[in-house]
Amino acid sequence: MASINSGSRWQFWIDRGGTFTDIVAKSPEGKIIVDKLLSENPEQYQDAPIQGIRDILGIGKNQPIPTEKIGVVKMGTTVATNALLERKGDRVVFVTTRGFKDALRIGYQNRPDIFALNITLPEMLYETVIEVSERYNAQGEQLESINKEQVKQDLQAAFDIGIRSCAIVFMHSYRYPQHELEVGKIAEEIGFSQISLSHQVSPLIKFVSRGDTTVVDAYLSPILRRYVEQVKNNLYNFKENSNNQLLRRKALDPTNHHLATKLMFMQSNGGLIDADSFQGKDSILSGPAGGVVGAVKTCEIAGFKQIIGFDMGGTSTDVSHYRGEYERSFETEVAGVRLRSPMMAIHTVAAGGSSILHFDGNRYRVGPDSAGSNPGSACYGRGGPLTITDCNVMVGKLQPQFFPKVFGKNANLPLDKEVVINKFEQLVRQINDGRNKEQIASGFLVIAVNNMANAIKKISLQKGYDVSEYTLCCFGGAGGQHACLIADSLGIKQIFIHPYAGVLSAYGIGLADIIIIKEKTIETILNETSLKTIRTIFAELTILAKQEIEIQAATENQQIKIYQKVYLKYAGTDFSLVVDYSNLEQMTQQFESLHQQRYGFIVTDKNLIIETISIELVCPTYQPEVIRQEPNPRKNIKPKPIDIVKVYMNNTWQDTPVYQRETLERETIINSPAIIVEATGTNIIEPGWQGKISNNKNLILSKT
Amino acid sequence: MNLKPDPVRLEIFNNLYQFIAEQMGIVLQNTAMSVNIKERLDFSCAIFDASGSLVANAPHIPVHLGSMSESVRSLIKDKQDSIKPGNVYISNNPYNGGTHLPDVTVITPVFSPVFTFPPSPTRRGAGGEVEEIDKNLLKPIFYVASRGHQADIGGITPGSMPPHSTTIEEEGILFDNILLVESGIFQDKIIQKVLTNHQYPARNIQQNIADFKAQIAANNRGLQELQKMVEKYSLEVVQNYMQFVQDNAEESVRKVIDVLQDGEFTVQLDNQATIHSKIKINKTTRGAIIDFTGTSPQLDNNFNAPFAITQSVVLYVFRTLVKDNIPLNDGCLKPLQIIIPKGSMLNPQYPAAVVAGNVETSQNIANCLYGALGIMAASQGTMNNFTFGNKKYQYYETICGGSGAGKNYHGTDAVHTQMTNSRLTDPEVLELRFPVLLESFSIRKNSGGQGKYHGGNGVVRKVRFLETMTAGILSSSRVNSPFGLAGGEAGKTGKNYVTKKSGISQQLNSTATVQMQPGDTFVIETPGGGAFGKDITDLD
């Protein structure tokens, strides 16, 4: 532990996103440095995170990175997510029970778009299938044993055509895993380098989604392995086929804390894990999960306990909900693949700064298509279409003079307002509804804001909470431009914008804990007998998880917190609710009160079923020092604007002061309308709102 | 009335109406008790204007599309002046706007928010004086409705999907615009009486009533949200935009009609009944007449499909022609004139049995329309309704098959098509909850028709029984194969059979009920889709 939290070495917290890589670095003196660079820039560098580290440490191209000065590198990455989206994972053989070779392809038989005549289903991730003669029934009787000779022959054939990764998924293995273990052993003997066994990847009932998850794991884990190797090689300056194996082994030895830089990755469940244990199935929401952690941890320090996380980026907006505990979902669909693995509950809305504007002759529409990062919005000056970002340029909320000159074909020009104005003029003629340029831009903004607000309302209604009592925690590149408007349309009265809001995912990755989650399907009636059974299983899971966390962190146990959860549901239903593990009466009571809150009723004549139990081991990696600042003796400070610009708000052009966030003192009050620019974003204070810089330098917007 | 909609508001209202329908759906899903509604999402919520025209809905299952406006219009016609604030109505009458008995619709009229409940003929004015209220204002300004599939609504078999019913009586309880709530009071006794006082009464009345209450709650959400909207924007604006969003949808459909051709097509069902459709495009009015004259008369089995079903299929088919995310409302139907002779199997009269109309005939109406338009070969033309159970267990599923090929695309294997999209129970969950063993579930090779663009393949599903149970299959395309178009081959017909423990195989008809013994296996091979175009070598 001491090595991770060591104050005498650098820490790097990195979110490698699709477009940008965000870096938050903490110097040995405790100073925070923030950097943002393009994730892909092959002419300049091979790997953005490594380049960022070099930039911050001031290390030249051919010089080695002084890893002894770096305590830990924590990373979130979209490497696996992109491989999944682009279907560029490793070749996989899917090994399953006889009769089920098509089970994942058929899935649950529904089609994604009910109005499409040409029905397009997501492409399968595996290349070939082996059916194995074997079978357990639901009660664990072995109906048929494995024909080992045949399996061996079939697996060898797959190996011989060059497949090295296999996913083994048998019926009822979540509870009766013997056959999977046996076949796994055969695969190992043949020489497969990636063997994903479904009962280990996801020990939960549901053949189809567990099967999908296992295939994803086999498909992506090798990619992650290679990425981790690449990062290590770059970090330690190992060339391909390096002779210096000794140095390499020494540097990578996890017990060698004085030399080794610890490399950790962010998982979809919101916890960090050692690079070597990072698995494909846990990598899909790596970056966004960091955002949720960042939002939650920074809000908690600031004293906000009920928050809506609002992370608005270019192509999409991620919404999350927090009220004292991380919310996770056990089944998530990403890129047409069902993932049965605990992930942060993040709701993605297909609307962001790059959402394209449309006019179909009758109505204004926004998205769902996006201009992406290339060509990007019209204002990027690379021939892109009009987008929401362009609307904000049009109405003056985004001012080119406050952006770096990284636009245009050669990435050396300012934001192109000219082209935005020209394009809106064309739109005025096309739409011809009596609106001028800024009115049209405002119209599209209203629609975009409504779409996002409706999506947030829908989630809150589904979960049964009143969103107007929450604080909107706003981050991501485009969040601050729309925060007040979104809050207004949700009835939210308070907005929180952290100083690192523009890189909050990276910051969250730095603040995240090591988390080990172990779960197990139970599917038995809740009673005293089954409670005894789960007590034993909890103990077993705890031992397993502790072993893992010890390898991870080499840490003292007293820092570890253990949470034990029970997923309960009424007999005959499929939706479970999570309660804390305790005695029969208390769990029943907690379940009923949750059921009442969420569904408005309880049932008295149905048994409760224990669906799943899970344990979560949490071990902190870094506690941000809450800097006990003396309160600023000066109150109600009037800030000095760096400029005054015209902004179209409330149907009129208003003289609007622009402030530089970094120079605003604590206790500063900012009246509306105002623009607050900062290195990684632009925040708008709309009429009816007031901003304040808090004692911790947070920007808090309140309804006046 | 302001005759031109504002394009910004048009989109905002469009989204808002849709959002209200979605909110109703969330409330229904949350508060419902039955697995059918809560987990299989076999429900639909919608809002309507004062004349009962659909303004917005949020369907999960295509056959629910638009079929509810018939129910609302029947209520308006039947009850007219007696509709009061605080009343809620319930209906599933297939001869009066319904589809089949398990789909029960709960309708709540919405009145202007100035009338608080309980209704009073007077209200206090701004100065506290008592004003007489104009009686004309005491008419509903909107309707909201929710439809949920009841797990059981009585009839001769548990689950109310009897394969061999011949009259509506045998299919269960019929509600014909009955008051579910009167002046704010839930009509518990009356509803219980209707559910029990029947030759084949409902089997789980408590669950029926719980779901009805969930539907009332869903409607209430819609009512409140609409009233809030009226307070925010004024009744005139809200009503104008209800019209505008329909006009907008109408225009979107007229645009696709422009490019369609006249056509005619006949589809034969396994019981020899025929569905005939003739589509005539009028390029000047940009409208179409869809004429089902020539379709078989009312049948003595349960494949009759009430009028609302055909309307729903027509709406679905034309919506699929629009390659854009357009609002779905009665505006889409405006350019379409639907002619169905009274007393035909697509416009049956009391007491015709109808339970297969919703699940089987609907699929074939869709095939027939795509055939007449010449744009897509037949999909499997059935939902393969498979049921089994005994005193302790009851189970119902529909099974996917092949989809039809089109002008420039192949059909898709093993997928739910056209009027359904319901999910299947996971194999491990199935085996854990029921004494059955799924021997195999795989794609049925070479069952899709061959051609330039081939049809999708069906599936083979083999379920072995471990206890004595009654199993039933209600299916189509076992005798007549799903047709190909433009010279493409037809898809293979489906098959139903039982392999006894002894090894003897027993072939079954399209609809059949069988006693299963432990060790017997029920096998369902679902049909493939038809191909499009003849020359395989021509494929680009």
mmCIF file of N, CA and C in Angstrom, chain A residues 124-188:
data_model
loop_
_atom_site.group_PDB
_atom_site.id
_atom_site.type_symbol
_atom_site.label_atom_id
_atom_site.label_comp_id
_atom_site.label_asym_id
_atom_site.label_seq_id
_atom_site.Cartn_x
_atom_site.Cartn_y
_atom_site.Cartn_z
ATOM 1 N N MET A 124 -21.630 -12.215 -34.756
ATOM 2 C CA MET A 124 -21.123 -13.033 -33.657
ATOM 3 C C MET A 124 -19.616 -12.831 -33.514
ATOM 4 N N LEU A 125 -19.130 -12.964 -32.283
ATOM 5 C CA LEU A 125 -17.714 -12.703 -32.030
ATOM 6 C C LEU A 125 -16.849 -13.939 -32.238
ATOM 7 N N TYR A 126 -17.458 -15.129 -32.154
ATOM 8 C CA TYR A 126 -16.643 -16.331 -32.300
ATOM 9 C C TYR A 126 -16.558 -16.720 -33.766
ATOM 10 N N GLU A 127 -15.488 -17.461 -34.085
ATOM 11 C CA GLU A 127 -15.266 -17.832 -35.478
ATOM 12 C C GLU A 127 -15.830 -19.217 -35.766
ATOM 13 N N THR A 128 -15.730 -20.097 -34.793
ATOM 14 C CA THR A 128 -16.200 -21.446 -35.017
ATOM 15 C C THR A 128 -16.751 -22.035 -33.707
ATOM 16 N N VAL A 129 -17.567 -23.097 -33.843
ATOM 17 C CA VAL A 129 -18.220 -23.678 -32.676
ATOM 18 C C VAL A 129 -17.874 -25.155 -32.556
ATOM 19 N N ILE A 130 -17.668 -25.597 -31.334
ATOM 20 C CA ILE A 130 -17.538 -27.033 -31.072
ATOM 21 C C ILE A 130 -18.672 -27.434 -30.143
ATOM 22 N N GLU A 131 -19.451 -28.445 -30.556
ATOM 23 C CA GLU A 131 -20.475 -28.969 -29.663
ATOM 24 C C GLU A 131 -19.900 -30.173 -28.928
ATOM 25 N N VAL A 132 -20.088 -30.183 -27.613
ATOM 26 C CA VAL A 132 -19.527 -31.257 -26.797
ATOM 27 C C VAL A 132 -20.666 -32.122 -26.274
ATOM 28 N N SER A 133 -20.512 -33.444 -26.395
ATOM 29 C CA SER A 133 -21.498 -34.340 -25.798
ATOM 30 C C SER A 133 -21.275 -34.336 -24.298
ATOM 31 N N GLU A 134 -22.117 -33.666 -23.585
ATOM 32 C CA GLU A 134 -22.038 -33.577 -22.124
ATOM 33 C C GLU A 134 -23.341 -32.950 -21.676
ATOM 34 N N ARG A 135 -23.783 -33.238 -20.451
ATOM 35 C CA ARG A 135 -24.978 -32.548 -19.991
ATOM 36 C C ARG A 135 -25.204 -32.736 -18.500
ATOM 37 N N TYR A 136 -25.452 -31.610 -17.816
ATOM 38 C CA TYR A 136 -26.036 -31.638 -16.474
ATOM 39 C C TYR A 136 -27.467 -31.147 -16.608
ATOM 40 N N ASN A 137 -28.355 -31.594 -15.704
ATOM 41 C CA ASN A 137 -29.656 -30.938 -15.673
ATOM 42 C C ASN A 137 -29.621 -29.834 -14.612
ATOM 43 N N ALA A 138 -30.760 -29.145 -14.464
ATOM 44 C CA ALA A 138 -30.795 -27.979 -13.574
ATOM 45 C C ALA A 138 -30.528 -28.372 -12.128
ATOM 46 N N GLN A 139 -30.747 -29.654 -11.794
ATOM 47 C CA GLN A 139 -30.554 -30.102 -10.415
ATOM 48 C C GLN A 139 -29.152 -30.675 -10.187
ATOM 49 N N GLY A 140 -28.321 -30.673 -11.229
ATOM 50 C CA GLY A 140 -26.941 -31.101 -11.040
ATOM 51 C C GLY A 140 -26.680 -32.571 -11.303
ATOM 52 N N GLU A 141 -27.668 -33.276 -11.815
ATOM 53 C CA GLU A 141 -27.409 -34.669 -12.198
ATOM 54 C C GLU A 141 -26.627 -34.669 -13.502
ATOM 55 N N GLN A 142 -25.613 -35.496 -13.560
ATOM 56 C CA GLN A 142 -24.885 -35.618 -14.817
ATOM 57 C C GLN A 142 -25.659 -36.569 -15.727
ATOM 58 N N LEU A 143 -26.217 -36.027 -16.784
ATOM 59 C CA LEU A 143 -27.001 -36.865 -17.694
ATOM 60 C C LEU A 143 -26.094 -37.528 -18.725
ATOM 61 N N GLU A 144 -24.991 -36.852 -19.016
ATOM 62 C CA GLU A 144 -24.068 -37.397 -19.997
ATOM 63 C C GLU A 144 -22.667 -36.909 -19.646
ATOM 64 N N SER A 145 -21.696 -37.840 -19.634
ATOM 65 C CA SER A 145 -20.331 -37.412 -19.310
ATOM 66 C C SER A 145 -19.640 -36.947 -20.594
ATOM 67 N N ILE A 146 -18.485 -36.318 -20.428
ATOM 68 C CA ILE A 146 -17.793 -35.743 -21.585
ATOM 69 C C ILE A 146 -17.122 -36.836 -22.416
ATOM 70 N N ASN A 147 -17.246 -36.714 -23.706
ATOM 71 C CA ASN A 147 -16.491 -37.569 -24.608
ATOM 72 C C ASN A 147 -15.139 -36.888 -24.855
ATOM 73 N N LYS A 148 -14.173 -37.215 -24.006
ATOM 74 C CA LYS A 148 -12.926 -36.441 -23.991
ATOM 75 C C LYS A 148 -12.124 -36.562 -25.281
ATOM 76 N N GLU A 149 -12.094 -37.770 -25.836
ATOM 77 C CA GLU A 149 -11.322 -37.982 -27.049
ATOM 78 C C GLU A 149 -11.811 -37.060 -28.162
ATOM 79 N N GLN A 150 -13.142 -37.015 -28.276
ATOM 80 C CA GLN A 150 -13.753 -36.187 -29.324
ATOM 81 C C GLN A 150 -13.431 -34.706 -29.101
ATOM 82 N N VAL A 151 -13.568 -34.268 -27.851
ATOM 83 C CA VAL A 151 -13.303 -32.856 -27.530
ATOM 84 C C VAL A 151 -11.860 -32.500 -27.897
ATOM 85 N N LYS A 152 -10.977 -33.395 -27.530
ATOM 86 C CA LYS A 152 -9.559 -33.164 -27.779
ATOM 87 C C LYS A 152 -9.304 -32.981 -29.274
ATOM 88 N N GLN A 153 -9.898 -33.881 -30.028
ATOM 89 C CA GLN A 153 -9.745 -33.855 -31.484
ATOM 90 C C GLN A 153 -10.286 -32.529 -32.057
ATOM 91 N N ASP A 154 -11.479 -32.143 -31.587
ATOM 92 C CA ASP A 154 -12.121 -30.927 -32.109
ATOM 93 C C ASP A 154 -11.323 -29.683 -31.732
ATOM 94 N N LEU A 155 -10.882 -29.631 -30.477
ATOM 95 C CA LEU A 155 -10.112 -28.460 -30.039
ATOM 96 C C LEU A 155 -8.785 -28.375 -30.794
ATOM 97 N N GLN A 156 -8.175 -29.532 -30.996
ATOM 98 C CA GLN A 156 -6.909 -29.546 -31.725
ATOM 99 C C GLN A 156 -7.110 -28.997 -33.137
ATOM 100 N N ALA A 157 -8.229 -29.372 -33.754
ATOM 101 C CA ALA A 157 -8.521 -28.884 -35.112
ATOM 102 C C ALA A 157 -8.634 -27.366 -35.125
ATOM 103 N N ALA A 158 -9.287 -26.808 -34.101
ATOM 104 C CA ALA A 158 -9.423 -25.346 -34.017
ATOM 105 C C ALA A 158 -8.051 -24.712 -33.810
ATOM 106 N N PHE A 159 -7.258 -25.347 -32.958
ATOM 107 C CA PHE A 159 -5.898 -24.849 -32.679
ATOM 108 C C PHE A 159 -5.051 -24.856 -33.951
ATOM 109 N N ASP A 160 -5.235 -25.930 -34.726
ATOM 110 C CA ASP A 160 -4.428 -26.084 -35.935
ATOM 111 C C ASP A 160 -4.733 -25.043 -37.009
ATOM 112 N N ILE A 161 -5.950 -24.467 -36.970
ATOM 113 C CA ILE A 161 -6.200 -23.394 -37.947
ATOM 114 C C ILE A 161 -5.804 -22.038 -37.376
ATOM 115 N N GLY A 162 -5.172 -22.046 -36.227
ATOM 116 C CA GLY A 162 -4.581 -20.805 -35.720
ATOM 117 C C GLY A 162 -5.359 -20.112 -34.614
ATOM 118 N N ILE A 163 -6.426 -20.731 -34.133
ATOM 119 C CA ILE A 163 -7.185 -20.093 -33.054
ATOM 120 C C ILE A 163 -6.505 -20.379 -31.721
ATOM 121 N N ARG A 164 -6.343 -19.330 -30.907
ATOM 122 C CA ARG A 164 -5.640 -19.498 -29.636
ATOM 123 C C ARG A 164 -6.515 -19.163 -28.433
ATOM 124 N N SER A 165 -7.740 -18.726 -28.717
ATOM 125 C CA SER A 165 -8.589 -18.262 -27.628
ATOM 126 C C SER A 165 -9.876 -19.084 -27.624
ATOM 127 N N CYS A 166 -10.262 -19.623 -26.459
ATOM 128 C CA CYS A 166 -11.510 -20.382 -26.457
ATOM 129 C C CYS A 166 -12.419 -19.985 -25.309
ATOM 130 N N ALA A 167 -13.725 -20.037 -25.601
ATOM 131 C CA ALA A 167 -14.767 -19.707 -24.627
ATOM 132 C C ALA A 167 -15.571 -20.974 -24.386
ATOM 133 N N ILE A 168 -15.583 -21.460 -23.144
ATOM 134 C CA ILE A 168 -16.257 -22.715 -22.840
ATOM 135 C C ILE A 168 -17.501 -22.428 -22.005
ATOM 136 N N VAL A 169 -18.663 -22.781 -22.542
ATOM 137 C CA VAL A 169 -19.939 -22.444 -21.911
ATOM 138 C C VAL A 169 -20.851 -23.661 -21.943
ATOM 139 N N PHE A 170 -21.076 -24.287 -20.790
ATOM 140 C CA PHE A 170 -21.963 -25.440 -20.729
ATOM 141 C C PHE A 170 -23.226 -25.123 -19.936
ATOM 142 N N MET A 171 -24.296 -25.842 -20.267
ATOM 143 C CA MET A 171 -25.578 -25.652 -19.570
ATOM 144 C C MET A 171 -25.408 -25.934 -18.069
ATOM 145 N N HIS A 172 -25.940 -25.014 -17.257
ATOM 146 C CA HIS A 172 -25.979 -25.127 -15.786
ATOM 147 C C HIS A 172 -24.599 -25.130 -15.123
ATOM 148 N N SER A 173 -23.591 -24.675 -15.846
ATOM 149 C CA SER A 173 -22.245 -24.676 -15.268
ATOM 150 C C SER A 173 -22.087 -23.628 -14.170
ATOM 151 N N TYR A 174 -22.976 -22.632 -14.129
ATOM 152 C CA TYR A 174 -22.866 -21.616 -13.078
ATOM 153 C C TYR A 174 -22.925 -22.285 -11.707
ATOM 154 N N ARG A 175 -23.561 -23.470 -11.668
ATOM 155 C CA ARG A 175 -23.652 -24.172 -10.401
ATOM 156 C C ARG A 175 -22.890 -25.501 -10.437
ATOM 157 N N TYR A 176 -22.785 -26.096 -11.612
ATOM 158 C CA TYR A 176 -22.130 -27.404 -11.720
ATOM 159 C C TYR A 176 -20.998 -27.315 -12.751
ATOM 160 N N PRO A 177 -19.833 -26.816 -12.321
ATOM 161 C CA PRO A 177 -18.781 -26.410 -13.270
ATOM 162 C C PRO A 177 -17.815 -27.529 -13.678
ATOM 163 N N GLN A 178 -18.026 -28.746 -13.178
ATOM 164 C CA GLN A 178 -17.031 -29.790 -13.354
ATOM 165 C C GLN A 178 -16.636 -29.987 -14.826
ATOM 166 N N HIS A 179 -17.647 -30.047 -15.694
ATOM 167 C CA HIS A 179 -17.358 -30.305 -17.110
ATOM 168 C C HIS A 179 -16.548 -29.177 -17.748
ATOM 169 N N GLU A 180 -16.862 -27.956 -17.365
ATOM 170 C CA GLU A 180 -16.084 -26.830 -17.919
ATOM 171 C C GLU A 180 -14.619 -26.924 -17.497
ATOM 172 N N LEU A 181 -14.419 -27.288 -16.244
ATOM 173 C CA LEU A 181 -13.044 -27.407 -15.757
ATOM 174 C C LEU A 181 -12.293 -28.489 -16.526
ATOM 175 N N GLU A 182 -12.982 -29.609 -16.766
ATOM 176 C CA GLU A 182 -12.330 -30.716 -17.475
ATOM 177 C C GLU A 182 -11.943 -30.314 -18.892
ATOM 178 N N VAL A 183 -12.880 -29.683 -19.583
ATOM 179 C CA VAL A 183 -12.585 -29.294 -20.968
ATOM 180 C C VAL A 183 -11.542 -28.177 -20.995
ATOM 181 N N GLY A 184 -11.591 -27.293 -19.998
ATOM 182 C CA GLY A 184 -10.598 -26.230 -19.889
ATOM 183 C C GLY A 184 -9.193 -26.811 -19.790
ATOM 184 N N LYS A 185 -9.103 -27.914 -19.053
ATOM 185 C CA LYS A 185 -7.809 -28.556 -18.862
ATOM 186 C C LYS A 185 -7.282 -29.110 -20.196
ATOM 187 N N ILE A 186 -8.200 -29.697 -20.943
ATOM 188 C CA ILE A 186 -7.815 -30.232 -22.257
ATOM 189 C C ILE A 186 -7.303 -29.095 -23.144
ATOM 190 N N ALA A 187 -8.010 -27.971 -23.109
ATOM 191 C CA ALA A 187 -7.619 -26.825 -23.938
ATOM 192 C C ALA A 187 -6.237 -26.328 -23.538
ATOM 193 N N GLU A 188 -5.986 -26.346 -22.239
ATOM 194 C CA GLU A 188 -4.698 -25.893 -21.732
ATOM 195 C C GLU A 188 -3.576 -26.808 -22.254
#
